[in-house]
Short mmCIF file of N, CA and C in Angstrom, two decimals:
data_model
loop_
_atom_site.label_atom_id
_atom_site.label_comp_id
_atom_site.label_asym_id
_atom_site.label_seq_id
_atom_site.Cartn_x
_atom_site.Cartn_y
_atom_site.Cartn_z
N MET A 1 -6.93 74.86 -2.56
CA MET A 1 -5.66 74.23 -2.88
C MET A 1 -5.21 73.30 -1.75
N LYS A 2 -5.46 73.70 -0.50
CA LYS A 2 -5.07 72.85 0.63
C LYS A 2 -5.87 71.55 0.63
N LEU A 3 -7.13 71.64 0.24
CA LEU A 3 -7.97 70.44 0.21
C LEU A 3 -7.44 69.44 -0.81
N ARG A 4 -6.90 69.93 -1.89
CA ARG A 4 -6.35 69.07 -2.92
C ARG A 4 -5.17 68.25 -2.40
N LEU A 5 -4.39 68.80 -1.50
CA LEU A 5 -3.25 68.08 -0.93
C LEU A 5 -3.66 67.23 0.27
N THR A 6 -4.65 67.70 1.01
CA THR A 6 -5.07 67.02 2.22
C THR A 6 -5.83 65.73 1.92
N LEU A 7 -6.69 65.74 0.94
CA LEU A 7 -7.52 64.58 0.62
C LEU A 7 -6.68 63.35 0.27
N PRO A 8 -5.68 63.42 -0.62
CA PRO A 8 -4.87 62.23 -0.90
C PRO A 8 -4.10 61.74 0.33
N LEU A 9 -3.63 62.67 1.16
CA LEU A 9 -2.92 62.27 2.37
C LEU A 9 -3.84 61.53 3.33
N LEU A 10 -5.08 61.99 3.46
CA LEU A 10 -6.05 61.31 4.32
C LEU A 10 -6.38 59.92 3.78
N LEU A 11 -6.52 59.79 2.49
CA LEU A 11 -6.80 58.49 1.88
C LEU A 11 -5.64 57.52 2.09
N ILE A 12 -4.41 57.98 1.93
CA ILE A 12 -3.25 57.13 2.15
C ILE A 12 -3.15 56.73 3.62
N ALA A 13 -3.40 57.66 4.53
CA ALA A 13 -3.35 57.36 5.96
C ALA A 13 -4.43 56.34 6.32
N GLY A 14 -5.62 56.49 5.79
CA GLY A 14 -6.70 55.54 6.05
C GLY A 14 -6.37 54.16 5.53
N LEU A 15 -5.76 54.10 4.36
CA LEU A 15 -5.36 52.82 3.78
C LEU A 15 -4.30 52.14 4.64
N LEU A 16 -3.33 52.89 5.10
CA LEU A 16 -2.28 52.32 5.95
C LEU A 16 -2.84 51.82 7.28
N VAL A 17 -3.74 52.57 7.88
CA VAL A 17 -4.34 52.15 9.14
C VAL A 17 -5.19 50.90 8.93
N GLY A 18 -5.97 50.86 7.88
CA GLY A 18 -6.84 49.71 7.60
C GLY A 18 -6.05 48.45 7.32
N CYS A 19 -4.97 48.55 6.58
CA CYS A 19 -4.16 47.37 6.26
C CYS A 19 -3.25 46.97 7.41
N GLY A 20 -2.96 47.89 8.31
CA GLY A 20 -2.06 47.60 9.42
C GLY A 20 -2.73 46.92 10.59
N THR A 21 -4.05 46.93 10.65
CA THR A 21 -4.74 46.30 11.78
C THR A 21 -4.88 44.81 11.54
N ASN A 22 -5.03 44.06 12.60
CA ASN A 22 -5.22 42.60 12.49
C ASN A 22 -6.59 42.28 11.93
N ALA A 23 -6.67 41.15 11.28
CA ALA A 23 -7.96 40.68 10.78
C ALA A 23 -8.82 40.27 11.98
N VAL A 24 -10.11 40.23 11.78
CA VAL A 24 -11.02 39.83 12.84
C VAL A 24 -10.78 38.35 13.16
N ALA A 25 -10.53 38.06 14.41
CA ALA A 25 -10.29 36.68 14.81
C ALA A 25 -11.60 35.90 14.79
N PRO A 26 -11.62 34.74 14.16
CA PRO A 26 -12.87 33.96 14.10
C PRO A 26 -13.23 33.37 15.45
N ARG A 27 -14.52 33.25 15.70
CA ARG A 27 -15.02 32.58 16.91
C ARG A 27 -15.52 31.22 16.50
N TYR A 28 -15.11 30.21 17.22
CA TYR A 28 -15.53 28.85 16.92
C TYR A 28 -16.54 28.36 17.94
N THR A 29 -17.43 29.23 18.35
CA THR A 29 -18.50 28.87 19.27
C THR A 29 -19.80 29.43 18.72
N SER A 30 -20.87 28.85 19.16
CA SER A 30 -22.18 29.32 18.76
C SER A 30 -23.14 29.12 19.92
N SER A 31 -24.02 30.07 20.11
CA SER A 31 -25.02 29.91 21.16
C SER A 31 -26.10 28.92 20.73
N ASN A 32 -26.11 28.54 19.45
CA ASN A 32 -27.08 27.60 18.93
C ASN A 32 -26.35 26.38 18.35
N PRO A 33 -26.17 25.29 19.13
CA PRO A 33 -25.43 24.13 18.62
C PRO A 33 -26.19 23.37 17.53
N ASP A 34 -27.40 23.78 17.21
CA ASP A 34 -28.16 23.11 16.15
C ASP A 34 -27.71 23.54 14.76
N ILE A 35 -26.88 24.59 14.65
CA ILE A 35 -26.46 25.05 13.34
C ILE A 35 -24.96 24.88 13.10
N MET A 36 -24.15 24.73 14.18
CA MET A 36 -22.71 24.60 14.03
C MET A 36 -22.15 23.72 15.15
N ARG A 37 -21.25 22.81 14.79
CA ARG A 37 -20.61 21.94 15.78
C ARG A 37 -19.15 21.74 15.42
N ILE A 38 -18.36 21.44 16.43
CA ILE A 38 -16.94 21.14 16.24
C ILE A 38 -16.71 19.73 16.76
N SER A 39 -16.28 18.84 15.88
CA SER A 39 -15.97 17.46 16.28
C SER A 39 -15.23 16.77 15.16
N GLU A 40 -14.65 15.62 15.49
CA GLU A 40 -13.95 14.84 14.47
C GLU A 40 -14.92 14.04 13.61
N GLU A 41 -16.05 13.63 14.18
CA GLU A 41 -17.02 12.82 13.45
C GLU A 41 -18.20 13.67 13.00
N GLN A 42 -18.70 13.35 11.82
CA GLN A 42 -19.85 14.08 11.29
C GLN A 42 -21.09 13.79 12.13
N PRO A 43 -21.82 14.84 12.55
CA PRO A 43 -23.08 14.60 13.28
C PRO A 43 -24.09 13.90 12.38
N ALA A 44 -25.01 13.19 12.99
CA ALA A 44 -26.05 12.48 12.23
C ALA A 44 -27.01 13.48 11.60
N ASN A 45 -27.37 13.23 10.36
CA ASN A 45 -28.33 14.10 9.67
C ASN A 45 -29.73 13.83 10.20
N PRO A 46 -30.49 14.88 10.52
CA PRO A 46 -31.87 14.68 10.97
C PRO A 46 -32.74 14.12 9.84
N GLU A 47 -33.84 13.49 10.21
CA GLU A 47 -34.75 12.97 9.20
C GLU A 47 -35.47 14.12 8.50
N LYS A 48 -35.94 13.85 7.29
CA LYS A 48 -36.72 14.84 6.55
C LYS A 48 -38.03 15.09 7.27
N THR A 49 -38.47 16.33 7.26
CA THR A 49 -39.75 16.69 7.86
C THR A 49 -40.59 17.41 6.82
N VAL A 50 -41.91 17.33 6.99
CA VAL A 50 -42.84 18.03 6.10
C VAL A 50 -43.65 19.00 6.95
N GLU A 51 -43.62 20.27 6.55
CA GLU A 51 -44.35 21.31 7.27
C GLU A 51 -45.58 21.71 6.46
N ASP A 52 -46.74 21.69 7.08
CA ASP A 52 -47.98 22.10 6.43
C ASP A 52 -48.13 23.61 6.61
N LEU A 53 -48.10 24.34 5.51
CA LEU A 53 -48.19 25.80 5.55
C LEU A 53 -49.53 26.29 5.03
N GLY A 54 -50.56 25.52 5.21
CA GLY A 54 -51.89 25.94 4.79
C GLY A 54 -52.22 25.47 3.39
N SER A 55 -51.92 26.27 2.40
CA SER A 55 -52.27 25.92 1.02
C SER A 55 -51.23 25.05 0.34
N TYR A 56 -50.09 24.84 0.97
CA TYR A 56 -49.04 23.97 0.41
C TYR A 56 -48.19 23.44 1.55
N CYS A 57 -47.37 22.42 1.24
CA CYS A 57 -46.48 21.83 2.23
C CYS A 57 -45.04 21.97 1.76
N VAL A 58 -44.12 22.00 2.73
CA VAL A 58 -42.70 22.15 2.43
C VAL A 58 -41.95 20.99 3.09
N GLU A 59 -41.15 20.30 2.28
CA GLU A 59 -40.29 19.24 2.81
C GLU A 59 -38.94 19.86 3.16
N VAL A 60 -38.50 19.67 4.41
CA VAL A 60 -37.25 20.25 4.90
C VAL A 60 -36.22 19.15 5.06
N THR A 61 -35.10 19.29 4.37
CA THR A 61 -33.99 18.35 4.46
C THR A 61 -32.79 19.08 5.03
N GLU A 62 -32.23 18.55 6.13
CA GLU A 62 -31.06 19.17 6.76
C GLU A 62 -29.88 18.21 6.69
N THR A 63 -28.71 18.73 6.32
CA THR A 63 -27.50 17.92 6.24
C THR A 63 -26.35 18.67 6.89
N TRP A 64 -25.43 17.91 7.50
CA TRP A 64 -24.23 18.47 8.09
C TRP A 64 -23.10 18.38 7.07
N ASN A 65 -22.39 19.49 6.83
CA ASN A 65 -21.29 19.53 5.88
C ASN A 65 -20.06 20.13 6.54
N ALA A 66 -18.88 19.61 6.20
CA ALA A 66 -17.64 20.14 6.72
C ALA A 66 -17.37 21.52 6.12
N HIS A 67 -17.03 22.47 6.96
CA HIS A 67 -16.76 23.84 6.51
C HIS A 67 -15.42 24.31 7.04
N GLY A 68 -14.39 23.49 6.88
CA GLY A 68 -13.05 23.89 7.29
C GLY A 68 -12.64 23.27 8.62
N GLU A 69 -11.56 23.82 9.17
CA GLU A 69 -11.01 23.32 10.42
C GLU A 69 -10.73 24.46 11.37
N THR A 70 -10.73 24.13 12.65
CA THR A 70 -10.33 25.09 13.68
C THR A 70 -8.81 25.13 13.72
N PRO A 71 -8.21 26.11 14.40
CA PRO A 71 -6.74 26.17 14.46
C PRO A 71 -6.10 24.93 15.08
N ASN A 72 -6.81 24.22 15.94
CA ASN A 72 -6.23 23.01 16.55
C ASN A 72 -6.55 21.75 15.76
N GLY A 73 -7.09 21.88 14.54
CA GLY A 73 -7.26 20.75 13.64
C GLY A 73 -8.58 20.02 13.72
N GLN A 74 -9.53 20.48 14.51
CA GLN A 74 -10.84 19.81 14.57
C GLN A 74 -11.69 20.29 13.40
N THR A 75 -12.60 19.44 12.96
CA THR A 75 -13.46 19.77 11.83
C THR A 75 -14.63 20.64 12.29
N LEU A 76 -14.93 21.65 11.51
CA LEU A 76 -16.05 22.55 11.77
C LEU A 76 -17.22 22.11 10.89
N TRP A 77 -18.33 21.72 11.53
CA TRP A 77 -19.52 21.24 10.82
C TRP A 77 -20.61 22.29 10.87
N ALA A 78 -21.24 22.56 9.74
CA ALA A 78 -22.36 23.51 9.67
C ALA A 78 -23.55 22.81 9.04
N LYS A 79 -24.73 23.14 9.53
CA LYS A 79 -25.95 22.50 9.02
C LYS A 79 -26.49 23.32 7.85
N ASP A 80 -26.71 22.64 6.74
CA ASP A 80 -27.33 23.24 5.56
C ASP A 80 -28.76 22.76 5.49
N THR A 81 -29.67 23.65 5.11
CA THR A 81 -31.08 23.32 5.04
C THR A 81 -31.58 23.53 3.62
N GLN A 82 -32.33 22.54 3.12
CA GLN A 82 -32.92 22.62 1.79
C GLN A 82 -34.44 22.45 1.95
N ARG A 83 -35.18 23.30 1.27
CA ARG A 83 -36.64 23.23 1.32
C ARG A 83 -37.20 23.02 -0.09
N ALA A 84 -38.21 22.18 -0.18
CA ALA A 84 -38.86 21.93 -1.47
C ALA A 84 -40.37 21.84 -1.25
N VAL A 85 -41.12 22.39 -2.17
CA VAL A 85 -42.59 22.33 -2.08
C VAL A 85 -43.03 20.94 -2.51
N VAL A 86 -43.89 20.33 -1.69
CA VAL A 86 -44.40 18.99 -1.97
C VAL A 86 -45.91 19.00 -1.79
N PRO A 87 -46.63 18.04 -2.40
CA PRO A 87 -48.07 17.98 -2.18
C PRO A 87 -48.38 17.57 -0.75
N CYS A 88 -49.41 18.13 -0.20
CA CYS A 88 -49.84 17.77 1.15
C CYS A 88 -50.64 16.46 1.10
N ASP A 89 -50.44 15.60 2.06
CA ASP A 89 -51.17 14.33 2.11
C ASP A 89 -52.32 14.40 3.09
#
């Protein structure tokens, strides 16, 4: 009978503690600047590359896309990568 009363109280307490804490503060830094940058101007997109993987080749296309803003209003750029199978030359 005690467990029946204790379990809902524990669940309510856990919910209150979880909702009462601050959200995780975002970090706007990266140890790898090749995947994320902060600037007002869009970084230049790298040229397409073709990787030979033995029995087939893969064309890699990388583009920089805006993914929001930092708290001080600078644009956050993230690199997106697209791969496609192409014939080897």
